[in-house]
Coordinates of C-alpha atoms and ligand atoms in Angstrom, one line a residue:
X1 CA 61.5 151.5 -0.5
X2 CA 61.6 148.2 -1.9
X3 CA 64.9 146.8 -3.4
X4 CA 64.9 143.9 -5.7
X5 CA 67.2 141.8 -7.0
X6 CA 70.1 138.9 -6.1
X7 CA 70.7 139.5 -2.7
X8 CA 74.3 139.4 -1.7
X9 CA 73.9 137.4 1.8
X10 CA 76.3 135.4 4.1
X11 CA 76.5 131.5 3.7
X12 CA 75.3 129.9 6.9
X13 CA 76.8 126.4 5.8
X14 CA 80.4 127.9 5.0
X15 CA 81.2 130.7 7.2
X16 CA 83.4 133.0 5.9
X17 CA 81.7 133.1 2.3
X18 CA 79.0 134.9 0.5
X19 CA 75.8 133.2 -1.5
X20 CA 73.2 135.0 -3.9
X21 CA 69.9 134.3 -3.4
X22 CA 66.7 135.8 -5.1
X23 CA 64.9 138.2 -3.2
X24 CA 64.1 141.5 -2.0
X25 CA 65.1 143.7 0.9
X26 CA 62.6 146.4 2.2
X27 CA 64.2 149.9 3.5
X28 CA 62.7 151.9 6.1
X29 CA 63.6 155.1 7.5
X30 CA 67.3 154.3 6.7
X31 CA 67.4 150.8 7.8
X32 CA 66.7 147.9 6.8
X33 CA 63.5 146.4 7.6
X34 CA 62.9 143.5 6.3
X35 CA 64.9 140.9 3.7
X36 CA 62.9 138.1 1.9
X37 CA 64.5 135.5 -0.5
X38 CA 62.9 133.7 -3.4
X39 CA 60.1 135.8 -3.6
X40 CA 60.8 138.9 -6.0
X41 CA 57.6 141.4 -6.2
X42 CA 56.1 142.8 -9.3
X43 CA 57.0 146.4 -9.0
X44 CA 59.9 147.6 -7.0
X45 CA 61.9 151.3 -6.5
X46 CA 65.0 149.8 -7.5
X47 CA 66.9 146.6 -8.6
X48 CA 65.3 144.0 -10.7
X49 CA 65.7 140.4 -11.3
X50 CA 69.1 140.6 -12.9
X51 CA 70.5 143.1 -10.2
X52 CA 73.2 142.6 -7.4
X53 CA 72.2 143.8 -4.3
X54 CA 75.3 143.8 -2.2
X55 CA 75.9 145.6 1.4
X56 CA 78.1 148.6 1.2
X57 CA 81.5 147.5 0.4
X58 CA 84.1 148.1 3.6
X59 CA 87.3 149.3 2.8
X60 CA 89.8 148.7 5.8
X61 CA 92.6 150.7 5.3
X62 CA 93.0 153.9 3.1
X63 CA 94.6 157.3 2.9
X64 CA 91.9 160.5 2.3
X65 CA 94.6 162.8 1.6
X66 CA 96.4 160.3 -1.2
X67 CA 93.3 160.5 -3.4
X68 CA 95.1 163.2 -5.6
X69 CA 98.6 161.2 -6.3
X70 CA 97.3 157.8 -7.0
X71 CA 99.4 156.2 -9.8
X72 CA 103.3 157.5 -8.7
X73 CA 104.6 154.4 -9.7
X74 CA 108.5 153.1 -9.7
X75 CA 109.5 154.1 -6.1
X76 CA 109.8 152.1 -3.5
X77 CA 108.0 152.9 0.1
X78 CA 110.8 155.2 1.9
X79 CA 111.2 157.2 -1.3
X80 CA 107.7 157.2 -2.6
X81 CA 106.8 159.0 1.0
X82 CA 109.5 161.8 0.8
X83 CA 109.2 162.1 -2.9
X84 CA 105.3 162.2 -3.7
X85 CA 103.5 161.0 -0.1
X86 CA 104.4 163.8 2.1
X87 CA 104.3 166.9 -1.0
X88 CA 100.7 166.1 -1.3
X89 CA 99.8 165.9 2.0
X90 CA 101.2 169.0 2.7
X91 CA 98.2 170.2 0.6
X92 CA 96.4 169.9 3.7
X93 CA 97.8 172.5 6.3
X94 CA 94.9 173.8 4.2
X95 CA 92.0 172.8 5.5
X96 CA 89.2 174.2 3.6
X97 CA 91.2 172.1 0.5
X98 CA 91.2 169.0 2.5
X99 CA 87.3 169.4 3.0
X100 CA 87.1 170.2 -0.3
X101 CA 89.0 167.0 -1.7
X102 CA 87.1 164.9 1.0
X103 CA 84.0 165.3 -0.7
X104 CA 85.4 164.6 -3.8
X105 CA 86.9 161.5 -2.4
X106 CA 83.4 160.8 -0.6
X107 CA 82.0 160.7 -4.3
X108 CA 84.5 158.3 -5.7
X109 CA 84.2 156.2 -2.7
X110 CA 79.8 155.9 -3.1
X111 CA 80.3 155.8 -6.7
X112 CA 82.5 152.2 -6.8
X113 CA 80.0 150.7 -4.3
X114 CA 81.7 151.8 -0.7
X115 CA 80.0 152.9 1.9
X116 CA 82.3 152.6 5.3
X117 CA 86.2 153.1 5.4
X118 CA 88.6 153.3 7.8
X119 CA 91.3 156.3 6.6
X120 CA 93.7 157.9 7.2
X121 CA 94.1 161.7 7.7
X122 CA 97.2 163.9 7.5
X123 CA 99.0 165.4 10.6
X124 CA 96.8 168.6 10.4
X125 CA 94.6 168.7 13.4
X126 CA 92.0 171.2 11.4
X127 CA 91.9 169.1 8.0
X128 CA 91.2 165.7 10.2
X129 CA 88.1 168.2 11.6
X130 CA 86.9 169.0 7.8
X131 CA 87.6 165.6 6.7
X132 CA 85.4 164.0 9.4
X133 CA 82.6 166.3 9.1
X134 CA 82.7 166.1 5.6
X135 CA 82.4 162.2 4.9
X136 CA 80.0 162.5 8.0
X137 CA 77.8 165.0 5.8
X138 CA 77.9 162.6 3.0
X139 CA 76.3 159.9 5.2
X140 CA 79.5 157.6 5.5
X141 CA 80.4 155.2 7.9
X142 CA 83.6 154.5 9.5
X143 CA 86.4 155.7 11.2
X144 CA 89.5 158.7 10.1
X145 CA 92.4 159.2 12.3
X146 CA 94.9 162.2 12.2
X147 CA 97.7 160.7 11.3
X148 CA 100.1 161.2 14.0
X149 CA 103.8 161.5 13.5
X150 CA 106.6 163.6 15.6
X151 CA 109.9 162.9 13.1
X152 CA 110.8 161.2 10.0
X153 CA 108.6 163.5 7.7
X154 CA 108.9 167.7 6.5
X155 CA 108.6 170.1 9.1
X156 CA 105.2 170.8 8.0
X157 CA 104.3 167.8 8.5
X158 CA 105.4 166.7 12.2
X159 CA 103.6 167.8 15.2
X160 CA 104.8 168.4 18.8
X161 CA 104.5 165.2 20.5
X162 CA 101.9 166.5 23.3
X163 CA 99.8 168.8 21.2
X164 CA 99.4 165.7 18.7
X165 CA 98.2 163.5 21.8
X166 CA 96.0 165.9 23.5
X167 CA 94.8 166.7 19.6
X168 CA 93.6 162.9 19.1
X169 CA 91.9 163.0 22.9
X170 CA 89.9 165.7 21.3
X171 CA 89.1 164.1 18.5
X172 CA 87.6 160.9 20.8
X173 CA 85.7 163.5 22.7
X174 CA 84.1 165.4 19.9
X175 CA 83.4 162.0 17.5
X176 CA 83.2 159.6 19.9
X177 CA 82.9 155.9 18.7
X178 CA 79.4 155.3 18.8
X179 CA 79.1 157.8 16.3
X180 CA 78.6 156.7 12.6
X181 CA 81.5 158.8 11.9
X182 CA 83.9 158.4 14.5
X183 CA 87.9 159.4 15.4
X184 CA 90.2 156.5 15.6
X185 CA 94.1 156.6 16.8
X186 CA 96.3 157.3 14.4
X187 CA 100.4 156.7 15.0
X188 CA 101.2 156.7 11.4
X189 CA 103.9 153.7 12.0
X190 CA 106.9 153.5 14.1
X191 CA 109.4 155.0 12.2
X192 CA 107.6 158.8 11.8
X193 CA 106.6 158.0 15.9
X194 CA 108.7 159.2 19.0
X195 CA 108.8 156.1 21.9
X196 CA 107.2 158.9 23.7
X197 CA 104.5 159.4 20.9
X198 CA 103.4 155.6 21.0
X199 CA 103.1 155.5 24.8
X200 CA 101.0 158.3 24.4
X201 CA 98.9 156.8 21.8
X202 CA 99.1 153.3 23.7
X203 CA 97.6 155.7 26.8
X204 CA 94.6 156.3 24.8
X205 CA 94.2 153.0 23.2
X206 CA 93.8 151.9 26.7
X207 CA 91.6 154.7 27.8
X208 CA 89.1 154.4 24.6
X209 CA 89.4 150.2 24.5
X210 CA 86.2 150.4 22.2
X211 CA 88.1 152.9 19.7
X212 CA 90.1 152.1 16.7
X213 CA 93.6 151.8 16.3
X214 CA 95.5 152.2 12.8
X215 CA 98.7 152.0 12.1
X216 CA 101.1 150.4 9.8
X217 CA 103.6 147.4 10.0
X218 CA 106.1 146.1 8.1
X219 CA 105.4 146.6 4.6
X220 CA 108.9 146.7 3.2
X221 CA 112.2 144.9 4.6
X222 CA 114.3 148.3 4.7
X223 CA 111.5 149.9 6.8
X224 CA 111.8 147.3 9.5
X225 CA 115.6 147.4 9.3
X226 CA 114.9 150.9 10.2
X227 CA 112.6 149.9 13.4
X228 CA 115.7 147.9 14.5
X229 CA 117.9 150.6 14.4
X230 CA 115.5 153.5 16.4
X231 CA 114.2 150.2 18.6
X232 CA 117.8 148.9 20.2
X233 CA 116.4 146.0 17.7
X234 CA 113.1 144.7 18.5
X235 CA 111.0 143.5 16.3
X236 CA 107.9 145.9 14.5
X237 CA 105.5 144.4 16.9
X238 CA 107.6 144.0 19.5
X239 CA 107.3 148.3 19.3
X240 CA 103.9 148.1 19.1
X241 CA 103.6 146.2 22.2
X242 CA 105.8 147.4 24.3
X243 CA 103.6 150.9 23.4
X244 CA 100.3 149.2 24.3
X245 CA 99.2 149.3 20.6
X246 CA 98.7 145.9 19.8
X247 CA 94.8 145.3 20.9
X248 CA 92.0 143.5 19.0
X249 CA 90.4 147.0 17.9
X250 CA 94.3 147.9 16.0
X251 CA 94.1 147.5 12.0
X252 CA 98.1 146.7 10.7
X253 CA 98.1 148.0 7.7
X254 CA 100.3 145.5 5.6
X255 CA 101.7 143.1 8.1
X256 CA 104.4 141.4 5.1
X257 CA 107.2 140.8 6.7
X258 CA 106.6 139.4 10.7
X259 CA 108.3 136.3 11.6
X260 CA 106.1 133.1 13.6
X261 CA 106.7 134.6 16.7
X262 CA 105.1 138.3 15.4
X263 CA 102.4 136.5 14.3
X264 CA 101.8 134.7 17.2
X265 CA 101.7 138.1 19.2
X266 CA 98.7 139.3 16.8
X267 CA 96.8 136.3 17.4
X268 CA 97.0 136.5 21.1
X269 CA 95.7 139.9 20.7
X270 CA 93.1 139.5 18.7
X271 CA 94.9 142.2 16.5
X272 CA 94.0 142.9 12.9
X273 CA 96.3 142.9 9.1
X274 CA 94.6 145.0 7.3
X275 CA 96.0 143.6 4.2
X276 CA 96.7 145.4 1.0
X277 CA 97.8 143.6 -2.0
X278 CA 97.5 146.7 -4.3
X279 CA 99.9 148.6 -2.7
X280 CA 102.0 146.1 -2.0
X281 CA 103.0 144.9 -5.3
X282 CA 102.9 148.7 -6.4
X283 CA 105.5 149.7 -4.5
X284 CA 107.1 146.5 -4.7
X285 CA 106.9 146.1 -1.0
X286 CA 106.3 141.7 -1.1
X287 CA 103.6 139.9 -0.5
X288 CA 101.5 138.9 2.3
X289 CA 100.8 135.4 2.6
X290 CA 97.3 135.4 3.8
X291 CA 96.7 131.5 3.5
X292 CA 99.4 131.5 6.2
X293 CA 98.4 134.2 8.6
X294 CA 94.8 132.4 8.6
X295 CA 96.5 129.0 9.0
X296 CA 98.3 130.5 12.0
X297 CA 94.8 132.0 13.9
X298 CA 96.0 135.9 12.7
X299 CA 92.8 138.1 11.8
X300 CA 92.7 139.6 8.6
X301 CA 91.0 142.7 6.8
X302 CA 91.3 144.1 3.4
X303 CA 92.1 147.3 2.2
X304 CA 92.8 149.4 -1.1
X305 CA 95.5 151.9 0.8
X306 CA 95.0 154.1 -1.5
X307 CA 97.1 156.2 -2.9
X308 CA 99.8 153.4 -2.2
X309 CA 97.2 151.1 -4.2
X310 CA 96.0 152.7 -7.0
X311 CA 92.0 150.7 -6.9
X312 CA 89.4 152.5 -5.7
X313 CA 86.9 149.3 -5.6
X314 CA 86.9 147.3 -3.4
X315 CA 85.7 144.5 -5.9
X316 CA 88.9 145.2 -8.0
X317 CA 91.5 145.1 -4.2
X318 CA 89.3 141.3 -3.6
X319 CA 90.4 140.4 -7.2
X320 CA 94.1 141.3 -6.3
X321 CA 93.8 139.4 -3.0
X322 CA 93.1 136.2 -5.0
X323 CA 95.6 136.6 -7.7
X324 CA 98.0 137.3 -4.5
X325 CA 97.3 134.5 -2.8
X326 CA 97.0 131.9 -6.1
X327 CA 100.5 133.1 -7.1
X328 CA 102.1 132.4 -3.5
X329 CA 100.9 128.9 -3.2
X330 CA 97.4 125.9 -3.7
X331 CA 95.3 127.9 -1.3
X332 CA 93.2 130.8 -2.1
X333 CA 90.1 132.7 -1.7
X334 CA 87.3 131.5 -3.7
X335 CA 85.2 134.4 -5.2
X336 CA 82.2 134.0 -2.4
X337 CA 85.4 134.2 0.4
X338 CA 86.3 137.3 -1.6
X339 CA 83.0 139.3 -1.7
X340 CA 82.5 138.2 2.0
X341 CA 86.1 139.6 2.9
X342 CA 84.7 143.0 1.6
X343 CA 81.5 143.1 2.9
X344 CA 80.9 141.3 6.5
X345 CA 84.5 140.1 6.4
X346 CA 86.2 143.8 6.9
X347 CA 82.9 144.5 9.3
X348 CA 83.8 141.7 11.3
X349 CA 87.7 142.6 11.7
X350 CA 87.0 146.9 12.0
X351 CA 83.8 145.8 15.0
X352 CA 81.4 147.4 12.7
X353 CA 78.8 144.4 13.6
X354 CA 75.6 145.8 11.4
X355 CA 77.8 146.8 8.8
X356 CA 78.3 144.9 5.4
X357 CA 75.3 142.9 5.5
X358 CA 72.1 143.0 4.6
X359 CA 70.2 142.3 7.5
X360 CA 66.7 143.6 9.5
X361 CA 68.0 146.2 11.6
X362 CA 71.1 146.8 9.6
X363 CA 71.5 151.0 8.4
X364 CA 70.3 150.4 4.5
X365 CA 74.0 150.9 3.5
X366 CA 73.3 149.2 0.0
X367 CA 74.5 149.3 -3.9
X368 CA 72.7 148.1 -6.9
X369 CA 74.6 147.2 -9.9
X370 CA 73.8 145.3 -13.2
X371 CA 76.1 143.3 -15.0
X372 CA 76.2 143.7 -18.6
X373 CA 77.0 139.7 -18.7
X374 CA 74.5 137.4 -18.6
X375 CA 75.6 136.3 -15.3
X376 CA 72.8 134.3 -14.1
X377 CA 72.7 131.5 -17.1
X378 CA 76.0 131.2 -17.6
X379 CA 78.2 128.2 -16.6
X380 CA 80.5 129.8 -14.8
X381 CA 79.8 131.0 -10.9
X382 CA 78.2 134.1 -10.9
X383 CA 80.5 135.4 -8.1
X384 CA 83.1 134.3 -10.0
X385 CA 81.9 136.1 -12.9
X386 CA 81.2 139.3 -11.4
X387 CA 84.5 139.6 -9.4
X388 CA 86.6 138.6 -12.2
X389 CA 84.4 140.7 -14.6
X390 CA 83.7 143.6 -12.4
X391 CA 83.1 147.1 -14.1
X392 CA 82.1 150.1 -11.9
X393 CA 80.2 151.0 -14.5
X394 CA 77.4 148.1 -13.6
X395 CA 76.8 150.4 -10.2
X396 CA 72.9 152.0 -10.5
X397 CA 72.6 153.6 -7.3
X398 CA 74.7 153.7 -3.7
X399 CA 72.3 154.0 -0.5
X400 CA 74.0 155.3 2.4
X401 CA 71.5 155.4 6.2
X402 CA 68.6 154.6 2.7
X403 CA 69.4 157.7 1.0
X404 CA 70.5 157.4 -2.6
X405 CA 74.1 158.9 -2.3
X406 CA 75.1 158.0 -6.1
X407 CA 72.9 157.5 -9.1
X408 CA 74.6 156.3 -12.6
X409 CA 74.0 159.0 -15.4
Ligands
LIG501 ZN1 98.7 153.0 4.3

């Protein structure tokens, strides 16, 4: 299959940034084979000259199970869990629903362009099963965790601190990290998590080093007043730590409110913030000042966190991660550092190293989409225009492994 058009690549001169460049990529028994700029064929399968060709978009940090409440808007975090969060994710005990509303969410997901995620599952041992096998069936990539939690949440949704342990061990054992689809450790955050819970989870971290590790850290200032007061007052990462959680495979969700010394601690790990700016000025939560955490050596992902964001592309989460950082201070994210960030960027920070670009060898993880703007003679950048424009409606057709998972119309 050949696939023709401008090819979303990674700027050799300024690392960390995307380029276009005419060309074509060739797809062979779901990979790619081959990727040629400045030479566009006559005929082609897909694309054309005024196509983007862009790697499957990553998203870093979402919530399947939230899918269904996007949109609760006026509450802040603490409240909008009891009051909307946990309700729906009760919804789940069920867990020929929860497949059922994975697939849904599998088809949203292709349908905006994304093609790996790292999410979030509920507490349900059975609906994490469904949920994996179900995104796995619809040729995803990525990770989903069962989101562990032993207090702080309904009865239905808590689990007995062993049982959720030895749960997650199966979970490595039966989707093991080599797989496309694969199980990652899930302590929901700190407040929902018994000490005993996150030694548990730190236990496996360190038994599974290659696995993934999601979790969530302060995202609002009463939240981490709360982690003082079940922590004899450490500080959130100071928890983590002390737990064995704070690795370079661990994505922390949010990541808003850490002092220099927090930070510090994540760079020395090599840990990730996956951050969220959706979600964050949804629920009011602050805002993460990326420019700093980059200036101070700290890793950095991006995520929608749906349902607490209420964006389902990725293109639209990089748009909010400029406006973000251009409200907080001189230094932002041009558009090619944005469409980087959700492409080889959040590939880079989640260790998926073939992921997010299009490369010989890479799985043909690929979208097509064609801007009704005439965004190759105009004066402005066309990565600029296309970010700042973006309208999932432009998407023709989602490869995932080479397979066309979405087709417009
Ligand atoms: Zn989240």
């Amino acid at each position: 299959m050949i696939v023709v058009g401008q090819l979303l690549l990674e700027c050799a001169e300024t690392p960390g940034a995307a380029r276009l460049a005419p060309g074509y990529v060739r797809v062979e028994d779901g990979f790619i084979a081959e990727v040629v700029e400045g030479e566009l064929p006559s005929t082609c399968d897909l694309g054309g000259p005024e196509c983007l060709v862009s790697p499957g978009l990553i998203d870093t940090h979402l919530h399947l199970p939230q899918f269904d409440m996007i949109g609760a808007h006026g509450m802040p975090l603490l409240e909008w869990l009891m009051g909307v969060t946990f309700p729906s994710e009760s919804r789940w005990e069920d867990a020929a629903f929860a497949a059922a509303m994975t697939e849904r969410v599998a088809k949203q997901l292709v349908s905006v362009g994304t093609t790996t995620v790292c999410a979030y599952s509920t507490v349900h041992h059975e609906a994490t099963v469904a949920a994996i096998e179900t995104l796995s069936k619809a040729g995803l990539r990525g990770v989903v965790g069962q989101a562990m939690s032993d207090r702080y949440a309904p009865d239905n949704l808590v689990g007995g601190t062993k049982e959720l342990l030895d749960q997650t061990a199966n979970l490595l054992e039966q989707f093991p990290h080599s797989g496309r689809l694969a199980a990652a450790i899930t302590p929901r955050f700190a407040v929902s998590c018994t000490p005993e819970l996150l030694s548990g989870a730190g236990r496996l971290a360190a038994e599974n080093p290659e696995v993934i590790v999601q979790t969530h850290l302060s995202e609002t200032i009463p939240e981490c007043q709360l982690i003082g007061e079940l922590y004899d007052g450490s500080k959130y990462v100071d928890v983590y730590r002390a737990h064995g959680l704070v690795t370079e495979r661990t994505l922390f969700g949010h990541g808003i409110h850490l002092d220099a010394a927090e930070r510090a601690v994540l760079r020395e790990a090599s840990a990730v913030i996956a951050h969220c700016p959706l979600a964050n000025s949804f629920l009011r939560s602050g805002a993460m000042n990326r420019a700093m955490a980059i200036n101070e050596g700290v890793r950095l992902s991006l995520g929608s966190d749906i349902g607490g964001g209420y964006e389902r592309s990725m293109v639209r989460v990089a748009r909010a991660m400029v406006e973000t950082a251009s409200a907080l201070g001189d230094v932002y994210p041009t558009p090619a550092d944005a469409w980087w960030q959700i492409t080889a960027g959040n590939a880079d920070a989640a260790g998926f190293a073939d992921a997010g670009r299009l490369q010989p060898g890479a799985p043909a993880d690929l979208f097509i989409a064609e801007p009704d703007l005439p965004w190759l003679e105009s004066p402005v950048n066309p990565l600029a225009m296309i970010l700042f424009a973006w309208d999932d409606r432009w998407v023709r057709q989602t490869l995932v492994r080479g397979d066309v998972a979405y087709r417009a119309g």
